[in-house]
PDB file of C-alpha atoms in Angstrom:
ATOM      1  CA  MET S 612     128.503 109.659 115.578  1.00 58.00           C
ATOM      2  CA  ARG S 613     127.375 113.055 114.284  1.00 68.00           C
ATOM      3  CA  SER S 614     129.289 112.630 111.036  1.00 78.00           C
ATOM      4  CA  LYS S 615     127.455 109.351 110.401  1.00 80.00           C
ATOM      5  CA  PHE S 616     124.157 111.049 111.159  1.00 80.00           C
ATOM      6  CA  ASP S 617     124.979 113.883 108.755  1.00 82.00           C
ATOM      7  CA  GLU S 618     125.775 111.326 106.057  1.00 87.00           C
ATOM      8  CA  GLN S 619     122.352 109.740 106.546  1.00 87.00           C
ATOM      9  CA  LEU S 620     120.677 113.170 106.456  1.00 87.00           C
ATOM     10  CA  ALA S 621     122.465 113.851 103.167  1.00 89.00           C
ATOM     11  CA  LEU S 622     121.187 110.503 101.866  1.00 92.00           C
ATOM     12  CA  LEU S 623     117.666 111.485 102.939  1.00 92.00           C
ATOM     13  CA  ASN S 624     118.047 114.741 101.040  1.00 90.00           C
ATOM     14  CA  ASN S 625     119.194 112.937  97.884  1.00 92.00           C
ATOM     15  CA  GLU S 626     116.386 110.376  98.115  1.00 94.00           C
ATOM     16  CA  LEU S 627     113.785 113.144  98.412  1.00 92.00           C
ATOM     17  CA  ILE S 628     115.252 114.888  95.376  1.00 91.00           C
ATOM     18  CA  SER S 629     115.135 111.596  93.454  1.00 94.00           C
ATOM     19  CA  MET S 630     111.500 111.005  94.437  1.00 95.00           C
ATOM     20  CA  GLY S 631     110.592 114.537  93.408  1.00 92.00           C
ATOM     21  CA  ALA S 632     112.266 114.009  90.032  1.00 93.00           C
ATOM     22  CA  LEU S 633     110.167 110.876  89.490  1.00 95.00           C
ATOM     23  CA  CYS S 634     107.005 112.871  90.225  1.00 95.00           C
ATOM     24  CA  GLU S 635     108.064 115.526  87.723  1.00 92.00           C
ATOM     25  CA  GLU S 636     108.745 112.809  85.137  1.00 94.00           C
ATOM     26  CA  ALA S 637     105.321 111.234  85.695  1.00 95.00           C
ATOM     27  CA  ILE S 638     103.471 114.536  85.214  1.00 95.00           C
ATOM     28  CA  ALA S 639     105.513 115.507  82.167  1.00 93.00           C
ATOM     29  CA  LEU S 640     104.913 112.081  80.610  1.00 95.00           C
ATOM     30  CA  VAL S 641     101.182 112.103  81.241  1.00 96.00           C
ATOM     31  CA  SER S 642     100.924 115.660  79.897  1.00 95.00           C
ATOM     32  CA  LYS S 643     102.676 114.614  76.683  1.00 95.00           C
ATOM     33  CA  ALA S 644     100.419 111.558  76.419  1.00 96.00           C
ATOM     34  CA  LEU S 645      97.317 113.746  76.784  1.00 96.00           C
ATOM     35  CA  SER S 646      98.400 116.336  74.227  1.00 94.00           C
ATOM     36  CA  GLU S 647      99.386 113.658  71.688  1.00 95.00           C
ATOM     37  CA  GLY S 648      96.629 111.147  72.450  1.00 95.00           C
ATOM     38  CA  ASP S 649      99.341 108.540  73.007  1.00 96.00           C
ATOM     39  CA  VAL S 650      97.924 105.596  74.963  1.00 94.00           C
ATOM     40  CA  THR S 651     101.239 103.682  74.915  1.00 94.00           C
ATOM     41  CA  LEU S 652     102.972 106.649  76.519  1.00 94.00           C
ATOM     42  CA  ALA S 653     100.238 106.938  79.136  1.00 95.00           C
ATOM     43  CA  LYS S 654     100.707 103.305  80.174  1.00 94.00           C
ATOM     44  CA  LYS S 655     104.370 103.977  80.975  1.00 95.00           C
ATOM     45  CA  VAL S 656     103.263 106.190  83.867  1.00 96.00           C
ATOM     46  CA  VAL S 657     102.320 103.057  85.820  1.00 94.00           C
ATOM     47  CA  ASN S 658     105.974 102.013  86.027  1.00 95.00           C
ATOM     48  CA  ILE S 659     107.023 105.443  87.263  1.00 96.00           C
ATOM     49  CA  ASP S 660     104.298 105.409  89.912  1.00 96.00           C
ATOM     50  CA  ASN S 661     105.611 102.048  91.110  1.00 97.00           C
ATOM     51  CA  GLU S 662     109.060 103.616  91.475  1.00 97.00           C
ATOM     52  CA  VAL S 663     107.538 106.515  93.427  1.00 97.00           C
ATOM     53  CA  ASP S 664     105.829 104.040  95.769  1.00 97.00           C
ATOM     54  CA  GLN S 665     109.122 102.221  96.361  1.00 97.00           C
ATOM     55  CA  LYS S 666     110.890 105.514  97.070  1.00 97.00           C
ATOM     56  CA  GLU S 667     108.250 106.344  99.656  1.00 97.00           C
ATOM     57  CA  ARG S 668     108.915 103.053 101.459  1.00 97.00           C
ATOM     58  CA  ASP S 669     112.691 103.523 101.277  1.00 96.00           C
ATOM     59  CA  ILE S 670     112.565 107.084 102.614  1.00 96.00           C
ATOM     60  CA  GLU S 671     110.131 106.159 105.353  1.00 96.00           C
ATOM     61  CA  GLY S 672     112.516 103.413 106.486  1.00 95.00           C
ATOM     62  CA  LEU S 673     115.468 105.827 106.425  1.00 93.00           C
ATOM     63  CA  CYS S 674     113.562 108.388 108.502  1.00 93.00           C
ATOM     64  CA  LEU S 675     112.641 105.797 111.109  1.00 91.00           C
ATOM     65  CA  LYS S 676     116.270 104.651 111.270  1.00 89.00           C
ATOM     66  CA  LEU S 677     117.398 108.241 111.843  1.00 88.00           C
ATOM     67  CA  LEU S 678     114.845 108.688 114.619  1.00 86.00           C
ATOM     68  CA  LEU S 679     115.534 105.393 116.373  1.00 85.00           C
ATOM     69  CA  GLN S 680     119.288 104.962 116.001  1.00 76.00           C
ATOM     70  CA  GLN S 681     120.492 108.537 116.333  1.00 70.00           C
ATOM     71  CA  GLN S 682     119.878 111.474 118.670  1.00 73.00           C
ATOM     72  CA  PRO S 683     118.517 114.221 116.423  1.00 72.00           C
ATOM     73  CA  VAL S 684     118.371 117.806 117.662  1.00 78.00           C
ATOM     74  CA  ALA S 685     115.330 120.018 117.045  1.00 78.00           C
ATOM     75  CA  ARG S 686     116.501 121.156 113.601  1.00 80.00           C
ATOM     76  CA  ASP S 687     117.078 117.545 112.539  1.00 84.00           C
ATOM     77  CA  LEU S 688     113.666 116.508 113.832  1.00 87.00           C
ATOM     78  CA  ARG S 689     112.043 119.225 111.731  1.00 87.00           C
ATOM     79  CA  GLN S 690     113.827 117.998 108.619  1.00 86.00           C
ATOM     80  CA  ILE S 691     112.913 114.365 109.252  1.00 90.00           C
ATOM     81  CA  SER S 692     109.264 115.055 110.125  1.00 90.00           C
ATOM     82  CA  ALA S 693     108.918 117.339 107.094  1.00 90.00           C
ATOM     83  CA  ALA S 694     110.380 114.595 104.902  1.00 92.00           C
ATOM     84  CA  LEU S 695     107.814 112.091 106.191  1.00 94.00           C
ATOM     85  CA  LYS S 696     105.012 114.522 105.331  1.00 94.00           C
ATOM     86  CA  MET S 697     106.454 115.430 101.937  1.00 94.00           C
ATOM     87  CA  ILE S 698     106.765 111.841 100.724  1.00 96.00           C
ATOM     88  CA  THR S 699     103.060 111.317 101.415  1.00 96.00           C
ATOM     89  CA  ASP S 700     102.228 114.212  99.083  1.00 97.00           C
ATOM     90  CA  MET S 701     104.730 113.014  96.488  1.00 97.00           C
ATOM     91  CA  GLU S 702     103.208 109.540  96.565  1.00 97.00           C
ATOM     92  CA  ARG S 703      99.767 111.034  95.957  1.00 97.00           C
ATOM     93  CA  ILE S 704     101.157 113.043  93.013  1.00 97.00           C
ATOM     94  CA  GLY S 705     102.363 109.774  91.488  1.00 97.00           C
ATOM     95  CA  ASP S 706      98.970 108.176  92.059  1.00 97.00           C
ATOM     96  CA  GLN S 707      97.123 111.057  90.442  1.00 97.00           C
ATOM     97  CA  ALA S 708      99.429 111.071  87.433  1.00 97.00           C
ATOM     98  CA  GLU S 709      98.566 107.390  87.048  1.00 97.00           C
ATOM     99  CA  ASP S 710      94.835 108.203  87.407  1.00 97.00           C
ATOM    100  CA  ILE S 711      95.149 110.719  84.561  1.00 97.00           C
ATOM    101  CA  ALA S 712      97.012 108.132  82.476  1.00 97.00           C
ATOM    102  CA  GLU S 713      94.198 105.634  83.002  1.00 96.00           C
ATOM    103  CA  ILE S 714      91.593 108.106  81.752  1.00 97.00           C
ATOM    104  CA  ILE S 715      93.756 108.856  78.697  1.00 96.00           C
ATOM    105  CA  THR S 716      93.568 105.174  77.746  1.00 94.00           C
ATOM    106  CA  PHE S 717      89.765 105.525  77.626  1.00 92.00           C
ATOM    107  CA  LEU S 718      89.962 108.492  75.226  1.00 93.00           C
ATOM    108  CA  ASN S 719      91.296 106.252  72.419  1.00 87.00           C
ATOM    109  CA  GLY S 720      93.665 108.841  71.001  1.00 92.00           C
ATOM    110  CA  ARG S 721      91.283 111.778  71.153  1.00 93.00           C
ATOM    111  CA  VAL S 722      93.014 114.922  72.385  1.00 94.00           C
ATOM    112  CA  PRO S 723      91.486 117.964  74.125  1.00 94.00           C
ATOM    113  CA  PRO S 724      90.772 120.989  71.916  1.00 92.00           C
ATOM    114  CA  LYS S 725      93.692 123.415  71.775  1.00 91.00           C
ATOM    115  CA  THR S 726      91.487 126.179  73.166  1.00 91.00           C
ATOM    116  CA  LEU S 727      90.863 124.293  76.418  1.00 94.00           C
ATOM    117  CA  PRO S 728      92.930 125.752  79.315  1.00 94.00           C
ATOM    118  CA  ILE S 729      93.831 122.216  80.404  1.00 95.00           C
ATOM    119  CA  TYR S 730      97.145 122.604  78.542  1.00 94.00           C
ATOM    120  CA  GLU S 731      97.939 125.716  80.569  1.00 94.00           C
ATOM    121  CA  MET S 732      96.942 123.766  83.677  1.00 94.00           C
ATOM    122  CA  GLU S 733      99.377 120.970  82.841  1.00 92.00           C
ATOM    123  CA  GLN S 734     102.315 123.348  82.582  1.00 92.00           C
ATOM    124  CA  SER S 735     101.303 125.189  85.746  1.00 94.00           C
ATOM    125  CA  THR S 736     101.190 122.006  87.820  1.00 94.00           C
ATOM    126  CA  ILE S 737     104.551 120.830  86.438  1.00 92.00           C
ATOM    127  CA  LYS S 738     106.004 124.207  87.453  1.00 93.00           C
ATOM    128  CA  MET S 739     104.546 123.902  90.960  1.00 95.00           C
ATOM    129  CA  VAL S 740     105.950 120.422  91.541  1.00 93.00           C
ATOM    130  CA  THR S 741     109.367 121.335  90.112  1.00 91.00           C
ATOM    131  CA  ASP S 742     109.581 124.539  92.146  1.00 94.00           C
ATOM    132  CA  SER S 743     108.419 122.885  95.379  1.00 94.00           C
ATOM    133  CA  VAL S 744     111.205 120.298  95.082  1.00 87.00           C
ATOM    134  CA  ASP S 745     113.728 123.026  94.155  1.00 90.00           C
ATOM    135  CA  ALA S 746     112.621 125.018  97.205  1.00 92.00           C
ATOM    136  CA  TYR S 747     113.469 122.015  99.375  1.00 87.00           C
ATOM    137  CA  VAL S 748     116.829 121.446  97.693  1.00 83.00           C
ATOM    138  CA  LYS S 749     117.845 125.113  97.940  1.00 88.00           C
ATOM    139  CA  LYS S 750     116.153 125.717 101.318  1.00 89.00           C
ATOM    140  CA  ASP S 751     114.525 128.670  99.545  1.00 94.00           C
ATOM    141  CA  LEU S 752     111.684 130.267 101.541  1.00 95.00           C
ATOM    142  CA  ASP S 753     110.860 132.752  98.785  1.00 96.00           C
ATOM    143  CA  LEU S 754     110.454 129.986  96.214  1.00 97.00           C
ATOM    144  CA  ALA S 755     108.295 127.959  98.621  1.00 96.00           C
ATOM    145  CA  LYS S 756     106.080 131.002  99.135  1.00 95.00           C
ATOM    146  CA  ALA S 757     105.850 131.530  95.359  1.00 96.00           C
ATOM    147  CA  VAL S 758     104.662 127.915  94.914  1.00 97.00           C
ATOM    148  CA  ILE S 759     101.921 128.413  97.494  1.00 96.00           C
ATOM    149  CA  GLU S 760     100.757 131.614  95.799  1.00 96.00           C
ATOM    150  CA  TYR S 761     100.918 129.994  92.341  1.00 96.00           C
ATOM    151  CA  ASP S 762      98.234 127.527  93.380  1.00 96.00           C
ATOM    152  CA  ASP S 763      95.752 130.322  92.617  1.00 96.00           C
ATOM    153  CA  VAL S 764      96.828 130.103  88.954  1.00 96.00           C
ATOM    154  CA  VAL S 765      96.023 126.377  88.851  1.00 96.00           C
ATOM    155  CA  ASP S 766      92.685 126.948  90.596  1.00 96.00           C
ATOM    156  CA  ASP S 767      91.805 129.634  88.037  1.00 97.00           C
ATOM    157  CA  CYS S 768      92.715 127.258  85.201  1.00 96.00           C
ATOM    158  CA  PHE S 769      90.468 124.600  86.687  1.00 97.00           C
ATOM    159  CA  SER S 770      87.534 127.023  86.889  1.00 97.00           C
ATOM    160  CA  ARG S 771      87.991 127.966  83.238  1.00 96.00           C
ATOM    161  CA  VAL S 772      88.291 124.324  82.162  1.00 96.00           C
ATOM    162  CA  LYS S 773      85.149 123.451  84.122  1.00 96.00           C
ATOM    163  CA  ASN S 774      83.130 126.315  82.615  1.00 95.00           C
ATOM    164  CA  SER S 775      84.291 125.439  79.108  1.00 95.00           C
ATOM    165  CA  LEU S 776      83.347 121.777  79.546  1.00 94.00           C
ATOM    166  CA  ILE S 777      79.944 122.691  80.974  1.00 93.00           C
ATOM    167  CA  ASN S 778      79.323 124.645  77.775  1.00 92.00           C
ATOM    168  CA  THR S 779      80.475 121.646  75.737  1.00 90.00           C
ATOM    169  CA  ILE S 780      77.994 119.364  77.492  1.00 90.00           C
ATOM    170  CA  SER S 781      75.214 121.912  76.982  1.00 91.00           C
ATOM    171  CA  GLU S 782      75.932 122.484  73.294  1.00 91.00           C
ATOM    172  CA  THR S 783      76.910 118.931  72.276  1.00 90.00           C
ATOM    173  CA  PRO S 784      75.273 116.420  74.669  1.00 89.00           C
ATOM    174  CA  ASN S 785      76.716 113.490  72.701  1.00 90.00           C
ATOM    175  CA  ASP S 786      80.146 114.569  73.923  1.00 89.00           C
ATOM    176  CA  GLY S 787      79.050 114.516  77.551  1.00 90.00           C
ATOM    177  CA  GLU S 788      81.089 111.474  78.573  1.00 93.00           C
ATOM    178  CA  TYR S 789      84.191 112.815  76.856  1.00 94.00           C
ATOM    179  CA  ALA S 790      83.761 116.193  78.580  1.00 94.00           C
ATOM    180  CA  LEU S 791      83.412 114.500  81.965  1.00 94.00           C
ATOM    181  CA  ASP S 792      86.613 112.520  81.347  1.00 96.00           C
ATOM    182  CA  LEU S 793      88.450 115.777  80.646  1.00 96.00           C
ATOM    183  CA  LEU S 794      86.925 117.347  83.748  1.00 96.00           C
ATOM    184  CA  MET S 795      88.251 114.471  85.862  1.00 97.00           C
ATOM    185  CA  ILE S 796      91.701 114.926  84.348  1.00 97.00           C
ATOM    186  CA  ALA S 797      91.591 118.633  85.201  1.00 97.00           C
ATOM    187  CA  LYS S 798      90.498 117.791  88.752  1.00 97.00           C
ATOM    188  CA  TYR S 799      93.497 115.483  89.167  1.00 97.00           C
ATOM    189  CA  PHE S 800      95.820 118.234  87.947  1.00 97.00           C
ATOM    190  CA  GLU S 801      94.226 120.580  90.459  1.00 97.00           C
ATOM    191  CA  ARG S 802      94.881 118.061  93.233  1.00 97.00           C
ATOM    192  CA  ILE S 803      98.504 117.721  92.143  1.00 97.00           C
ATOM    193  CA  GLY S 804      98.781 121.491  92.581  1.00 97.00           C
ATOM    194  CA  ASP S 805      97.383 121.121  96.104  1.00 97.00           C
ATOM    195  CA  HIS S 806     100.001 118.489  96.943  1.00 97.00           C
ATOM    196  CA  ALA S 807     102.785 120.713  95.577  1.00 97.00           C
ATOM    197  CA  THR S 808     101.458 123.456  97.857  1.00 97.00           C
ATOM    198  CA  ASN S 809     101.634 121.076 100.807  1.00 96.00           C
ATOM    199  CA  ILE S 810     105.242 120.219  99.953  1.00 96.00           C
ATOM    200  CA  ALA S 811     106.131 123.929  99.844  1.00 96.00           C
ATOM    201  CA  GLU S 812     104.473 124.438 103.247  1.00 95.00           C
ATOM    202  CA  TRP S 813     106.555 121.596 104.723  1.00 93.00           C
ATOM    203  CA  VAL S 814     109.673 123.191 103.246  1.00 93.00           C
ATOM    204  CA  GLN S 815     108.779 126.316 105.221  1.00 93.00           C
ATOM    205  CA  PHE S 816     108.288 124.232 108.350  1.00 91.00           C
ATOM    206  CA  SER S 817     111.620 122.435 107.946  1.00 88.00           C
ATOM    207  CA  ILE S 818     113.424 125.791 107.812  1.00 88.00           C
ATOM    208  CA  LEU S 819     111.435 127.899 110.271  1.00 88.00           C
ATOM    209  CA  GLY S 820     110.063 125.298 112.682  1.00 81.00           C
ATOM    210  CA  HIS S 821     106.512 126.483 112.102  1.00 75.00           C
ATOM    211  CA  HIS S 822     104.110 127.002 109.223  1.00 71.00           C
ATOM    212  CA  ILE S 823     104.144 130.503 107.796  1.00 69.00           C
ATOM    213  CA  GLU S 824     100.584 131.305 108.890  1.00 64.00           C
ATOM    214  CA  GLU S 825     101.363 130.255 112.471  1.00 52.00           C
ATOM    215  CA  THR S 826     102.933 132.386 115.168  1.00 47.00           C
ATOM    216  CA  PRO S 827     106.081 130.662 116.452  1.00 48.00           C
ATOM    217  CA  SER S 828     106.036 129.842 120.168  1.00 44.00           C
TER     218      SER S 828
END
């Protein structure tokens, strides 16, 4: 019975890794679409988001099967409950990548100026998502902690993007709508960073049985 349960836990692990890879692909694709002004590329993100949504449903079903048909011990329960929380954040990452892609289609091929820190923000959020998934795969507490701390880098990028775009609106009012579109894109990247942070926190929980800021009972 336990060997069958361990097989299903291994399947859960692989499915989470696969879902994380889809999220990474969606962000990388939307980042490339933004930097190249490629609307066709941006539209492909919709298909990836659909795959992410399906993965969420599949993993949710697997978790419920593990809970209902097996007798998980405390460590197993932590892994399963963490997985259920993580897939919610991954699903939101997919949604926000699609939101960015939709805005890109409105830009009609116009790309952000190279001086705008939004490009740095893109790479920072990709790093956070990749590292949060790697932390889960490797059961790496140090990497999970590094992801959480790295969120400050994304927040700093967002502040710089916002200030730059405020100046753009002030100096060239005719570009106001374009600047607001870029600000929304930056906000979605910032939210993706928040979701990667959440994933890293659930990695900590799955290993330790409590969140790092909590005192274990």
